[in-house]
Each structure stands twice: as C-alpha cells, then as structure tokens.
mmCIF file of N, CA and C in Angstrom:
data_model
loop_
_atom_site.group_PDB
_atom_site.id
_atom_site.type_symbol
_atom_site.label_atom_id
_atom_site.label_comp_id
_atom_site.label_asym_id
_atom_site.label_seq_id
_atom_site.Cartn_x
_atom_site.Cartn_y
_atom_site.Cartn_z
ATOM 1 N N UNK A 6 0.264 -0.903 -0.055
ATOM 2 C CA UNK A 6 0.002 -0.522 0.039
ATOM 3 C C UNK A 6 1.039 0.794 -0.314
ATOM 4 N N UNK A 7 0.723 2.126 -0.572
ATOM 5 C CA UNK A 7 1.410 3.541 -0.883
ATOM 6 C C UNK A 7 0.207 4.875 -0.335
ATOM 7 N N UNK A 8 1.016 5.440 -0.138
ATOM 8 C CA UNK A 8 -0.265 6.674 0.454
ATOM 9 C C UNK A 8 0.102 7.950 -0.684
ATOM 10 N N UNK A 9 -0.738 8.326 -1.401
ATOM 11 C CA UNK A 9 -0.016 9.501 -2.682
ATOM 12 C C UNK A 9 -0.559 10.644 -2.143
ATOM 13 N N UNK A 10 -1.418 10.948 -1.436
ATOM 14 C CA UNK A 10 -1.925 12.021 -1.643
ATOM 15 C C UNK A 10 -2.864 13.073 -2.611
ATOM 16 N N UNK A 11 -1.953 13.857 -2.919
ATOM 17 C CA UNK A 11 -2.839 14.953 -3.946
ATOM 18 C C UNK A 11 -2.014 14.333 -5.260
ATOM 19 N N UNK A 12 -1.431 13.255 -5.577
ATOM 20 C CA UNK A 12 -0.481 12.925 -6.596
ATOM 21 C C UNK A 12 -1.343 12.323 -7.316
ATOM 22 N N UNK A 13 -2.117 11.498 -6.804
ATOM 23 C CA UNK A 13 -3.673 10.871 -7.642
ATOM 24 C C UNK A 13 -4.661 11.186 -7.614
ATOM 25 N N UNK A 14 -5.379 11.350 -7.980
ATOM 26 C CA UNK A 14 -6.994 12.337 -8.041
ATOM 27 C C UNK A 14 -7.853 10.919 -8.743
ATOM 28 N N UNK A 15 -9.099 11.167 -8.554
ATOM 29 C CA UNK A 15 -10.210 10.871 -9.699
ATOM 30 C C UNK A 15 -10.940 11.482 -10.750
ATOM 31 N N UNK A 16 -9.599 11.845 -11.818
ATOM 32 C CA UNK A 16 -10.182 13.363 -11.941
ATOM 33 C C UNK A 16 -8.298 13.892 -12.406
ATOM 34 N N UNK A 17 -8.936 15.683 -13.770
ATOM 35 C CA UNK A 17 -7.634 15.866 -13.818
ATOM 36 C C UNK A 17 -6.873 16.295 -12.923
ATOM 37 N N UNK A 18 -5.450 16.931 -13.387
ATOM 38 C CA UNK A 18 -4.854 16.474 -11.922
ATOM 39 C C UNK A 18 -4.505 18.247 -11.861
ATOM 40 N N UNK A 19 -4.618 18.923 -10.317
ATOM 41 C CA UNK A 19 -4.557 20.477 -9.727
ATOM 42 C C UNK A 19 -3.443 20.688 -10.022
ATOM 43 N N UNK A 20 -2.160 21.257 -11.168
ATOM 44 C CA UNK A 20 -1.437 21.452 -10.513
ATOM 45 C C UNK A 20 -0.577 22.857 -10.280
ATOM 46 N N UNK A 21 -0.200 22.586 -8.837
ATOM 47 C CA UNK A 21 -0.062 23.918 -8.173
ATOM 48 C C UNK A 21 1.443 24.736 -8.269
ATOM 49 N N UNK A 22 0.622 25.957 -9.552
ATOM 50 C CA UNK A 22 2.169 26.283 -10.106
ATOM 51 C C UNK A 22 2.746 27.284 -8.710
ATOM 52 N N UNK A 23 1.521 28.281 -8.122
ATOM 53 C CA UNK A 23 2.326 28.644 -7.186
ATOM 54 C C UNK A 23 3.112 27.789 -6.925
ATOM 55 N N UNK A 24 2.576 26.717 -6.060
ATOM 56 C CA UNK A 24 3.766 26.156 -4.611
ATOM 57 C C UNK A 24 4.791 25.849 -5.615
ATOM 58 N N UNK A 25 5.231 25.753 -6.802
ATOM 59 C CA UNK A 25 5.820 25.269 -7.356
ATOM 60 C C UNK A 25 5.883 24.125 -8.478
ATOM 61 N N UNK A 26 4.655 23.490 -8.274
ATOM 62 C CA UNK A 26 4.525 22.429 -9.144
ATOM 63 C C UNK A 26 4.809 22.226 -10.731
ATOM 64 N N UNK A 27 4.715 21.046 -10.904
ATOM 65 C CA UNK A 27 5.241 21.393 -12.650
ATOM 66 C C UNK A 27 4.408 19.816 -13.241
ATOM 67 N N UNK A 28 3.722 19.807 -14.252
ATOM 68 C CA UNK A 28 3.661 18.749 -14.973
ATOM 69 C C UNK A 28 4.392 17.962 -15.085
ATOM 70 N N UNK A 29 5.448 18.240 -15.731
ATOM 71 C CA UNK A 29 6.357 17.336 -16.258
ATOM 72 C C UNK A 29 6.957 15.994 -15.036
ATOM 73 N N UNK A 30 7.628 16.664 -13.697
ATOM 74 C CA UNK A 30 8.067 16.471 -12.855
ATOM 75 C C UNK A 30 7.291 15.839 -12.400
ATOM 76 N N UNK A 31 5.883 16.207 -12.700
ATOM 77 C CA UNK A 31 4.454 14.648 -11.617
ATOM 78 C C UNK A 31 4.450 13.205 -12.277
ATOM 79 N N UNK A 32 4.926 13.587 -13.427
ATOM 80 C CA UNK A 32 4.364 12.840 -14.784
ATOM 81 C C UNK A 32 6.190 11.854 -13.908
ATOM 82 N N UNK A 33 7.089 12.555 -14.077
ATOM 83 C CA UNK A 33 8.545 11.152 -13.462
ATOM 84 C C UNK A 33 8.515 11.130 -12.320
ATOM 85 N N UNK A 34 7.252 11.612 -11.243
ATOM 86 C CA UNK A 34 7.717 11.102 -9.804
ATOM 87 C C UNK A 34 6.350 10.006 -9.953
ATOM 88 N N UNK A 35 4.912 10.019 -10.845
ATOM 89 C CA UNK A 35 4.150 8.819 -10.727
ATOM 90 C C UNK A 35 4.902 7.458 -11.581
ATOM 91 N N UNK A 36 6.141 7.821 -12.111
ATOM 92 C CA UNK A 36 6.784 6.547 -12.560
ATOM 93 C C UNK A 36 7.351 6.321 -11.644
ATOM 94 N N UNK A 37 8.399 6.364 -10.884
ATOM 95 C CA UNK A 37 9.244 6.766 -9.867
ATOM 96 C C UNK A 37 8.042 5.543 -8.531
ATOM 97 N N UNK A 38 7.187 6.051 -8.504
ATOM 98 C CA UNK A 38 6.258 5.398 -7.740
ATOM 99 C C UNK A 38 5.556 4.099 -8.107
ATOM 100 N N UNK A 39 5.427 4.062 -9.970
ATOM 101 C CA UNK A 39 5.445 2.582 -10.035
ATOM 102 C C UNK A 39 5.772 1.625 -10.102
ATOM 103 N N UNK A 40 7.680 1.931 -9.538
ATOM 104 C CA UNK A 40 8.404 0.971 -9.693
ATOM 105 C C UNK A 40 8.741 0.358 -8.594
ATOM 106 N N UNK A 41 7.701 1.469 -6.788
ATOM 107 C CA UNK A 41 7.473 0.523 -6.118
ATOM 108 C C UNK A 41 6.759 -0.712 -6.428
ATOM 109 N N UNK A 42 6.996 -1.837 -5.076
ATOM 110 C CA UNK A 42 5.917 -2.803 -4.965
ATOM 111 C C UNK A 42 4.797 -2.414 -4.018
ATOM 112 N N UNK A 43 3.330 -2.012 -4.652
ATOM 113 C CA UNK A 43 1.947 -2.407 -4.183
ATOM 114 C C UNK A 43 1.265 -2.891 -5.210
ATOM 115 N N UNK A 44 -0.480 -2.489 -4.483
ATOM 116 C CA UNK A 44 -1.315 -2.842 -5.002
ATOM 117 C C UNK A 44 -2.470 -1.982 -5.293
ATOM 118 N N UNK A 45 -2.380 -1.056 -3.721
ATOM 119 C CA UNK A 45 -2.804 0.107 -3.518
ATOM 120 C C UNK A 45 -2.199 0.697 -3.354
ATOM 121 N N UNK A 46 -3.303 2.601 -3.950
ATOM 122 C CA UNK A 46 -2.490 3.859 -3.463
ATOM 123 C C UNK A 46 -3.792 4.161 -2.692
ATOM 124 N N UNK A 47 -3.410 5.106 -1.820
ATOM 125 C CA UNK A 47 -4.492 5.959 -1.054
ATOM 126 C C UNK A 47 -4.330 7.127 -1.659
ATOM 127 N N UNK A 48 -5.091 7.844 -2.275
ATOM 128 C CA UNK A 48 -5.331 9.187 -2.736
ATOM 129 C C UNK A 48 -5.944 9.926 -1.720
ATOM 130 N N UNK A 49 -5.279 11.400 -1.773
ATOM 131 C CA UNK A 49 -5.890 12.417 -0.828
ATOM 132 C C UNK A 49 -6.869 12.505 -0.470
ATOM 133 N N UNK A 50 -7.670 12.456 -1.794
ATOM 134 C CA UNK A 50 -9.373 12.459 -1.924
ATOM 135 C C UNK A 50 -9.514 10.982 -2.568
ATOM 136 N N UNK A 51 -11.282 10.687 -2.047
ATOM 137 C CA UNK A 51 -11.711 9.617 -3.156
ATOM 138 C C UNK A 51 -11.573 7.665 -3.098
ATOM 139 N N UNK A 52 -11.932 7.486 -3.899
ATOM 140 C CA UNK A 52 -11.415 6.208 -3.580
ATOM 141 C C UNK A 52 -10.144 5.236 -4.024
ATOM 142 N N UNK A 53 -9.709 4.248 -2.550
ATOM 143 C CA UNK A 53 -8.776 3.669 -3.208
ATOM 144 C C UNK A 53 -8.229 3.362 -5.043
ATOM 145 N N UNK A 54 -7.420 3.159 -5.339
ATOM 146 C CA UNK A 54 -6.774 3.082 -7.258
ATOM 147 C C UNK A 54 -5.853 2.054 -6.645
ATOM 148 N N UNK A 55 -6.071 1.426 -8.000
ATOM 149 C CA UNK A 55 -4.823 -0.161 -7.738
ATOM 150 C C UNK A 55 -3.967 0.060 -9.084
ATOM 151 N N UNK A 56 -2.882 -0.389 -8.129
ATOM 152 C CA UNK A 56 -1.663 -0.226 -9.479
ATOM 153 C C UNK A 56 -1.199 0.477 -10.620
ATOM 154 N N UNK A 57 -2.495 -0.615 -11.411
ATOM 155 C CA UNK A 57 -3.047 -0.319 -12.882
ATOM 156 C C UNK A 57 -3.822 1.199 -13.546
ATOM 157 N N UNK A 58 -4.055 0.844 -12.226
ATOM 158 C CA UNK A 58 -4.739 2.722 -12.372
ATOM 159 C C UNK A 58 -4.033 3.732 -12.241
ATOM 160 N N UNK A 59 -3.268 3.817 -11.707
ATOM 161 C CA UNK A 59 -2.026 3.863 -11.501
ATOM 162 C C UNK A 59 -1.327 4.604 -12.965
ATOM 163 N N UNK A 60 -0.878 3.488 -13.397
ATOM 164 C CA UNK A 60 -0.129 3.078 -14.903
ATOM 165 C C UNK A 60 -0.927 3.668 -15.522
ATOM 166 N N UNK A 61 -2.619 4.024 -15.910
ATOM 167 C CA UNK A 61 -2.970 4.246 -16.569
ATOM 168 C C UNK A 61 -3.578 6.058 -16.397
ATOM 169 N N UNK A 62 -3.381 6.321 -15.343
ATOM 170 C CA UNK A 62 -3.490 8.062 -14.665
ATOM 171 C C UNK A 62 -2.093 8.382 -16.055
ATOM 172 N N UNK A 63 -1.038 7.414 -15.406
ATOM 173 C CA UNK A 63 0.496 8.855 -16.302
ATOM 174 C C UNK A 63 -0.040 8.774 -17.269
ATOM 175 N N UNK A 64 -0.303 7.317 -18.500
ATOM 176 C CA UNK A 64 -0.326 7.445 -19.293
ATOM 177 C C UNK A 64 -1.343 8.904 -20.188
ATOM 178 N N UNK A 65 -2.477 9.207 -19.097
ATOM 179 C CA UNK A 65 -3.118 10.199 -19.024
ATOM 180 C C UNK A 65 -2.459 11.513 -19.162
ATOM 181 N N UNK A 66 -2.103 11.451 -18.522
ATOM 182 C CA UNK A 66 -1.495 12.356 -17.999
ATOM 183 C C UNK A 66 -0.108 13.031 -18.929
ATOM 184 N N UNK A 67 0.664 11.980 -19.775
ATOM 185 C CA UNK A 67 1.500 12.312 -20.926
ATOM 186 C C UNK A 67 0.688 12.518 -21.939
ATOM 187 N N UNK A 68 -0.130 12.257 -22.072
ATOM 188 C CA UNK A 68 -1.089 12.187 -23.409
ATOM 189 C C UNK A 68 -1.321 13.409 -23.595
ATOM 190 N N UNK A 69 -2.178 14.657 -22.179
ATOM 191 C CA UNK A 69 -2.795 15.642 -21.793
ATOM 192 C C UNK A 69 -1.522 16.628 -21.923
ATOM 193 N N UNK A 70 0.373 16.482 -21.436
ATOM 194 C CA UNK A 70 1.478 16.889 -21.605
ATOM 195 C C UNK A 70 1.159 17.219 -23.371
ATOM 196 N N UNK A 71 1.715 16.516 -23.592
ATOM 197 C CA UNK A 71 1.520 16.585 -25.280
ATOM 198 C C UNK A 71 0.740 17.316 -25.807
ATOM 199 N N UNK A 72 -0.308 16.771 -25.905
ATOM 200 C CA UNK A 72 -1.484 17.496 -26.229
ATOM 201 C C UNK A 72 -0.918 19.348 -26.021
ATOM 202 N N UNK A 73 -1.211 19.698 -24.892
ATOM 203 C CA UNK A 73 -0.498 21.162 -24.738
ATOM 204 C C UNK A 73 0.581 21.442 -25.147
ATOM 205 N N UNK A 74 1.940 20.665 -25.226
ATOM 206 C CA UNK A 74 2.694 21.362 -25.944
ATOM 207 C C UNK A 74 2.220 21.463 -27.481
ATOM 208 N N UNK A 75 1.370 19.891 -27.743
ATOM 209 C CA UNK A 75 1.363 20.799 -29.424
ATOM 210 C C UNK A 75 0.554 21.996 -29.373
ATOM 211 N N UNK A 76 -0.022 22.163 -28.450
ATOM 212 C CA UNK A 76 -0.530 23.519 -28.656
ATOM 213 C C UNK A 76 0.390 24.496 -28.440
ATOM 214 N N UNK A 77 0.557 24.720 -27.463
ATOM 215 C CA UNK A 77 1.345 25.953 -27.824
ATOM 216 C C UNK A 77 3.346 25.924 -29.022
ATOM 217 N N UNK A 78 3.008 24.850 -29.795
ATOM 218 C CA UNK A 78 4.216 24.652 -31.146
ATOM 219 C C UNK A 78 3.024 25.492 -31.966
ATOM 220 N N UNK A 79 1.815 25.297 -31.602
ATOM 221 C CA UNK A 79 1.136 25.909 -33.464
ATOM 222 C C UNK A 79 0.597 26.814 -33.324
ATOM 223 N N UNK A 80 1.038 27.762 -31.730
ATOM 224 C CA UNK A 80 0.852 29.199 -31.509
ATOM 225 C C UNK A 80 -0.837 29.226 -30.945
ATOM 226 N N UNK A 81 -1.108 28.452 -30.355
ATOM 227 C CA UNK A 81 -2.622 28.777 -30.211
ATOM 228 C C UNK A 81 -3.033 29.652 -28.880
ATOM 229 N N UNK A 82 -3.765 30.770 -28.678
ATOM 230 C CA UNK A 82 -3.266 31.819 -27.918
ATOM 231 C C UNK A 82 -3.297 31.373 -26.164
ATOM 232 N N UNK A 83 -2.928 32.195 -25.676
ATOM 233 C CA UNK A 83 -2.860 31.529 -24.068
ATOM 234 C C UNK A 83 -4.824 31.889 -23.578
ATOM 235 N N UNK A 84 -5.963 30.785 -24.254
ATOM 236 C CA UNK A 84 -7.153 31.262 -24.273
ATOM 237 C C UNK A 84 -7.523 29.820 -22.930
ATOM 238 N N UNK A 85 -8.222 29.906 -22.478
ATOM 239 C CA UNK A 85 -8.745 28.852 -21.601
ATOM 240 C C UNK A 85 -9.374 28.748 -22.514
ATOM 241 N N UNK A 86 -10.511 28.680 -22.688
ATOM 242 C CA UNK A 86 -11.688 28.012 -23.754
ATOM 243 C C UNK A 86 -11.177 27.192 -25.094
ATOM 244 N N UNK A 87 -9.684 27.959 -25.965
ATOM 245 C CA UNK A 87 -9.485 27.187 -26.634
ATOM 246 C C UNK A 87 -8.259 25.869 -26.616
ATOM 247 N N UNK A 88 -7.673 26.506 -24.624
ATOM 248 C CA UNK A 88 -6.825 25.316 -24.590
ATOM 249 C C UNK A 88 -7.557 24.377 -23.752
ATOM 250 N N UNK A 89 -8.448 24.570 -22.970
ATOM 251 C CA UNK A 89 -10.093 23.481 -22.516
ATOM 252 C C UNK A 89 -9.518 22.403 -24.030
ATOM 253 N N UNK A 90 -10.841 22.960 -24.999
ATOM 254 C CA UNK A 90 -11.522 22.063 -26.365
ATOM 255 C C UNK A 90 -10.093 21.749 -26.730
ATOM 256 N N UNK A 91 -8.878 22.277 -26.591
ATOM 257 C CA UNK A 91 -7.474 21.479 -28.025
ATOM 258 C C UNK A 91 -6.458 20.383 -26.325
ATOM 259 N N UNK A 92 -7.006 20.305 -25.485
ATOM 260 C CA UNK A 92 -7.010 19.357 -25.006
ATOM 261 C C UNK A 92 -8.127 18.148 -24.517
ATOM 262 N N UNK A 93 -9.016 18.342 -24.779
ATOM 263 C CA UNK A 93 -9.763 16.970 -25.126
ATOM 264 C C UNK A 93 -9.383 16.466 -23.791
ATOM 265 N N UNK A 94 -9.847 16.733 -23.392
ATOM 266 C CA UNK A 94 -10.425 16.059 -21.775
ATOM 267 C C UNK A 94 -11.611 15.334 -21.373
ATOM 268 N N UNK A 95 -12.133 14.908 -22.337
ATOM 269 C CA UNK A 95 -13.302 14.207 -23.044
ATOM 270 C C UNK A 95 -12.564 13.325 -23.166
ATOM 271 N N UNK A 96 -11.548 12.654 -23.664
ATOM 272 C CA UNK A 96 -11.288 11.367 -24.224
ATOM 273 C C UNK A 96 -10.165 10.511 -22.999
ATOM 274 N N UNK A 97 -10.093 11.845 -21.799
ATOM 275 C CA UNK A 97 -9.292 11.370 -20.737
ATOM 276 C C UNK A 97 -10.229 10.745 -19.950
ATOM 277 N N UNK A 98 -11.154 11.214 -19.938
ATOM 278 C CA UNK A 98 -12.230 11.101 -18.835
ATOM 279 C C UNK A 98 -12.229 12.373 -18.153
ATOM 280 N N UNK A 99 -11.745 12.843 -18.205
ATOM 281 C CA UNK A 99 -11.276 14.268 -17.353
ATOM 282 C C UNK A 99 -11.759 15.536 -17.151
ATOM 283 N N UNK A 100 -13.235 15.125 -18.407
ATOM 284 C CA UNK A 100 -13.534 16.597 -18.938
ATOM 285 C C UNK A 100 -15.007 17.366 -17.707
ATOM 286 N N UNK A 101 -15.490 15.997 -16.536
ATOM 287 C CA UNK A 101 -16.149 16.601 -15.860
ATOM 288 C C UNK A 101 -16.044 15.913 -14.793
ATOM 289 N N UNK A 102 -14.942 16.033 -14.044
ATOM 290 C CA UNK A 102 -14.418 15.613 -12.540
ATOM 291 C C UNK A 102 -14.681 16.430 -11.562
ATOM 292 N N UNK A 103 -14.599 16.023 -10.364
ATOM 293 C CA UNK A 103 -14.812 17.368 -9.304
ATOM 294 C C UNK A 103 -12.860 17.935 -9.443
ATOM 295 N N UNK A 104 -12.201 17.018 -9.723
ATOM 296 C CA UNK A 104 -11.215 18.445 -10.530
ATOM 297 C C UNK A 104 -10.807 18.708 -11.361
ATOM 298 N N UNK A 105 -11.972 18.982 -12.335
ATOM 299 C CA UNK A 105 -11.788 19.737 -13.570
ATOM 300 C C UNK A 105 -11.902 21.487 -13.406
ATOM 301 N N UNK A 106 -12.430 21.046 -12.464
ATOM 302 C CA UNK A 106 -12.896 22.875 -12.420
ATOM 303 C C UNK A 106 -11.809 23.841 -11.812
ATOM 304 N N UNK A 107 -10.788 23.468 -10.806
ATOM 305 C CA UNK A 107 -9.720 23.160 -9.804
ATOM 306 C C UNK A 107 -8.674 23.743 -11.350
ATOM 307 N N UNK A 108 -8.901 22.817 -11.856
ATOM 308 C CA UNK A 108 -7.316 22.089 -12.818
ATOM 309 C C UNK A 108 -7.066 23.748 -14.066
ATOM 310 N N UNK A 109 -8.748 23.313 -14.298
ATOM 311 C CA UNK A 109 -9.139 24.993 -15.522
ATOM 312 C C UNK A 109 -8.709 25.865 -14.520
ATOM 313 N N UNK A 110 -9.769 26.373 -14.002
ATOM 314 C CA UNK A 110 -9.715 27.954 -13.618
ATOM 315 C C UNK A 110 -8.285 28.204 -12.928
ATOM 316 N N UNK A 111 -7.679 27.442 -11.738
ATOM 317 C CA UNK A 111 -6.003 27.933 -11.243
ATOM 318 C C UNK A 111 -4.668 26.953 -12.422
ATOM 319 N N UNK A 112 -4.756 26.511 -13.085
ATOM 320 C CA UNK A 112 -3.575 25.203 -13.282
ATOM 321 C C UNK A 112 -3.309 26.179 -14.840
ATOM 322 N N UNK A 113 -4.273 26.243 -16.020
ATOM 323 C CA UNK A 113 -4.189 26.540 -17.913
ATOM 324 C C UNK A 113 -3.302 27.333 -17.926
ATOM 325 N N UNK A 114 -3.204 28.195 -17.003
ATOM 326 C CA UNK A 114 -2.807 29.420 -17.440
ATOM 327 C C UNK A 114 -0.760 29.121 -17.251
ATOM 328 N N UNK A 115 -1.011 28.536 -15.690
ATOM 329 C CA UNK A 115 0.397 27.827 -15.785
ATOM 330 C C UNK A 115 1.171 26.774 -16.546
ATOM 331 N N UNK A 116 -0.012 25.744 -17.263
ATOM 332 C CA UNK A 116 0.213 24.929 -17.576
ATOM 333 C C UNK A 116 1.290 25.266 -19.069
ATOM 334 N N UNK A 117 0.510 25.787 -19.481
ATOM 335 C CA UNK A 117 0.724 26.556 -21.185
ATOM 336 C C UNK A 117 2.165 27.661 -20.605
ATOM 337 N N UNK A 118 2.520 27.998 -19.298
ATOM 338 C CA UNK A 118 3.943 28.061 -19.575
ATOM 339 C C UNK A 118 4.980 27.352 -19.121
ATOM 340 N N UNK A 119 4.769 26.906 -18.917
ATOM 341 C CA UNK A 119 5.858 25.596 -18.177
ATOM 342 C C UNK A 119 5.570 24.945 -19.685
ATOM 343 N N UNK A 120 4.756 24.052 -20.883
ATOM 344 C CA UNK A 120 5.310 23.925 -22.326
ATOM 345 C C UNK A 120 5.998 24.626 -22.559
ATOM 346 N N UNK A 121 5.854 26.545 -22.827
ATOM 347 C CA UNK A 121 6.408 26.976 -23.239
ATOM 348 C C UNK A 121 7.875 27.722 -23.069
ATOM 349 N N UNK A 122 8.100 27.437 -22.125
ATOM 350 C CA UNK A 122 9.435 27.303 -21.408
ATOM 351 C C UNK A 122 10.176 26.103 -21.680
ATOM 352 N N UNK A 123 9.588 25.244 -22.135
ATOM 353 C CA UNK A 123 10.374 23.648 -22.369
ATOM 354 C C UNK A 123 10.440 23.661 -23.646
ATOM 355 N N UNK A 124 9.529 24.441 -24.690
ATOM 356 C CA UNK A 124 9.739 24.450 -25.907
ATOM 357 C C UNK A 124 11.021 25.696 -26.404
ATOM 358 N N UNK A 125 11.148 26.674 -25.445
ATOM 359 C CA UNK A 125 11.704 27.588 -25.863
ATOM 360 C C UNK A 125 13.532 27.647 -25.081
ATOM 361 N N UNK A 126 13.682 26.335 -24.606
ATOM 362 C CA UNK A 126 14.783 25.743 -23.771
ATOM 363 C C UNK A 126 15.065 25.461 -25.455
ATOM 364 N N UNK A 127 14.518 24.290 -25.828
ATOM 365 C CA UNK A 127 14.670 22.731 -26.708
ATOM 366 C C UNK A 127 15.339 24.044 -27.855
ATOM 367 N N UNK A 128 14.537 25.142 -27.925
ATOM 368 C CA UNK A 128 15.149 25.746 -28.901
ATOM 369 C C UNK A 128 16.478 26.165 -28.814
ATOM 370 N N UNK A 129 16.456 26.840 -27.677
ATOM 371 C CA UNK A 129 17.609 27.736 -27.103
ATOM 372 C C UNK A 129 17.571 29.163 -27.009
ATOM 373 N N UNK A 130 16.111 29.299 -26.638
ATOM 374 C CA UNK A 130 15.263 30.456 -26.643
ATOM 375 C C UNK A 130 15.663 31.488 -25.337
#
C-alpha cells in the first residue's frame, strides 16, 4: 500500500504552479511511484486506486502534456476556452470530474507557460 496524497486523483490533475508544481515532474514522480511494489494506492481524496489505475493515470497525464505542448507549438493563444478544447479532456475521462474546474481555473495558464518554457529551452531561446 502507498499513500499518494494529491499526486493521484479521480480526474484532471491540479498542478499547483504557485507552490512550485510541474506537470513534467509530476509524471516523473508517478513513474517513480510505479517502481515500488504495491497493489493499492490511497489518494488524498476519493476512492482507493490499484496500481493499474496509476499506470493508466500517468499515461493520460503524458497524453495531456503532449497535447498542451502541441497547442503551444501551433501558436494557439493562451485563451482558456481554446486550450481546454485542445486538451480534449473528454477523451481522457477528465472533462467532468470534481477536479476539472480547479485544474482549468487554477492551472491552465501555468500549464501553458510550463510547456512554452520547455519549448523555448529546447530551441535555445
């Protein structure tokens, strides 16, 4: 058994950029978690999860990260509605979860900035 706090939730992740959060580092943390021997994960809120759920969650998170990266590459403006549409949260099962409004309202701008910063660093800007 592992206790993950809010590293896992039943829905879209809330990336606390004000507190130093990072979508990229969060994914790395979840992959490190998967190296542990456990069957059950206790989140900070919500139901218990299986290790398989953690595998699926991190894969969805990676997909969402790639989608945001693509939106930045395409030059999509930092407009909340356009970004949310481009993330296709419905495909991930995260469009209508308890954490979705928190993610959209508190993380989406920082999320865009994080991916833009990564792209700028990769291109040497």
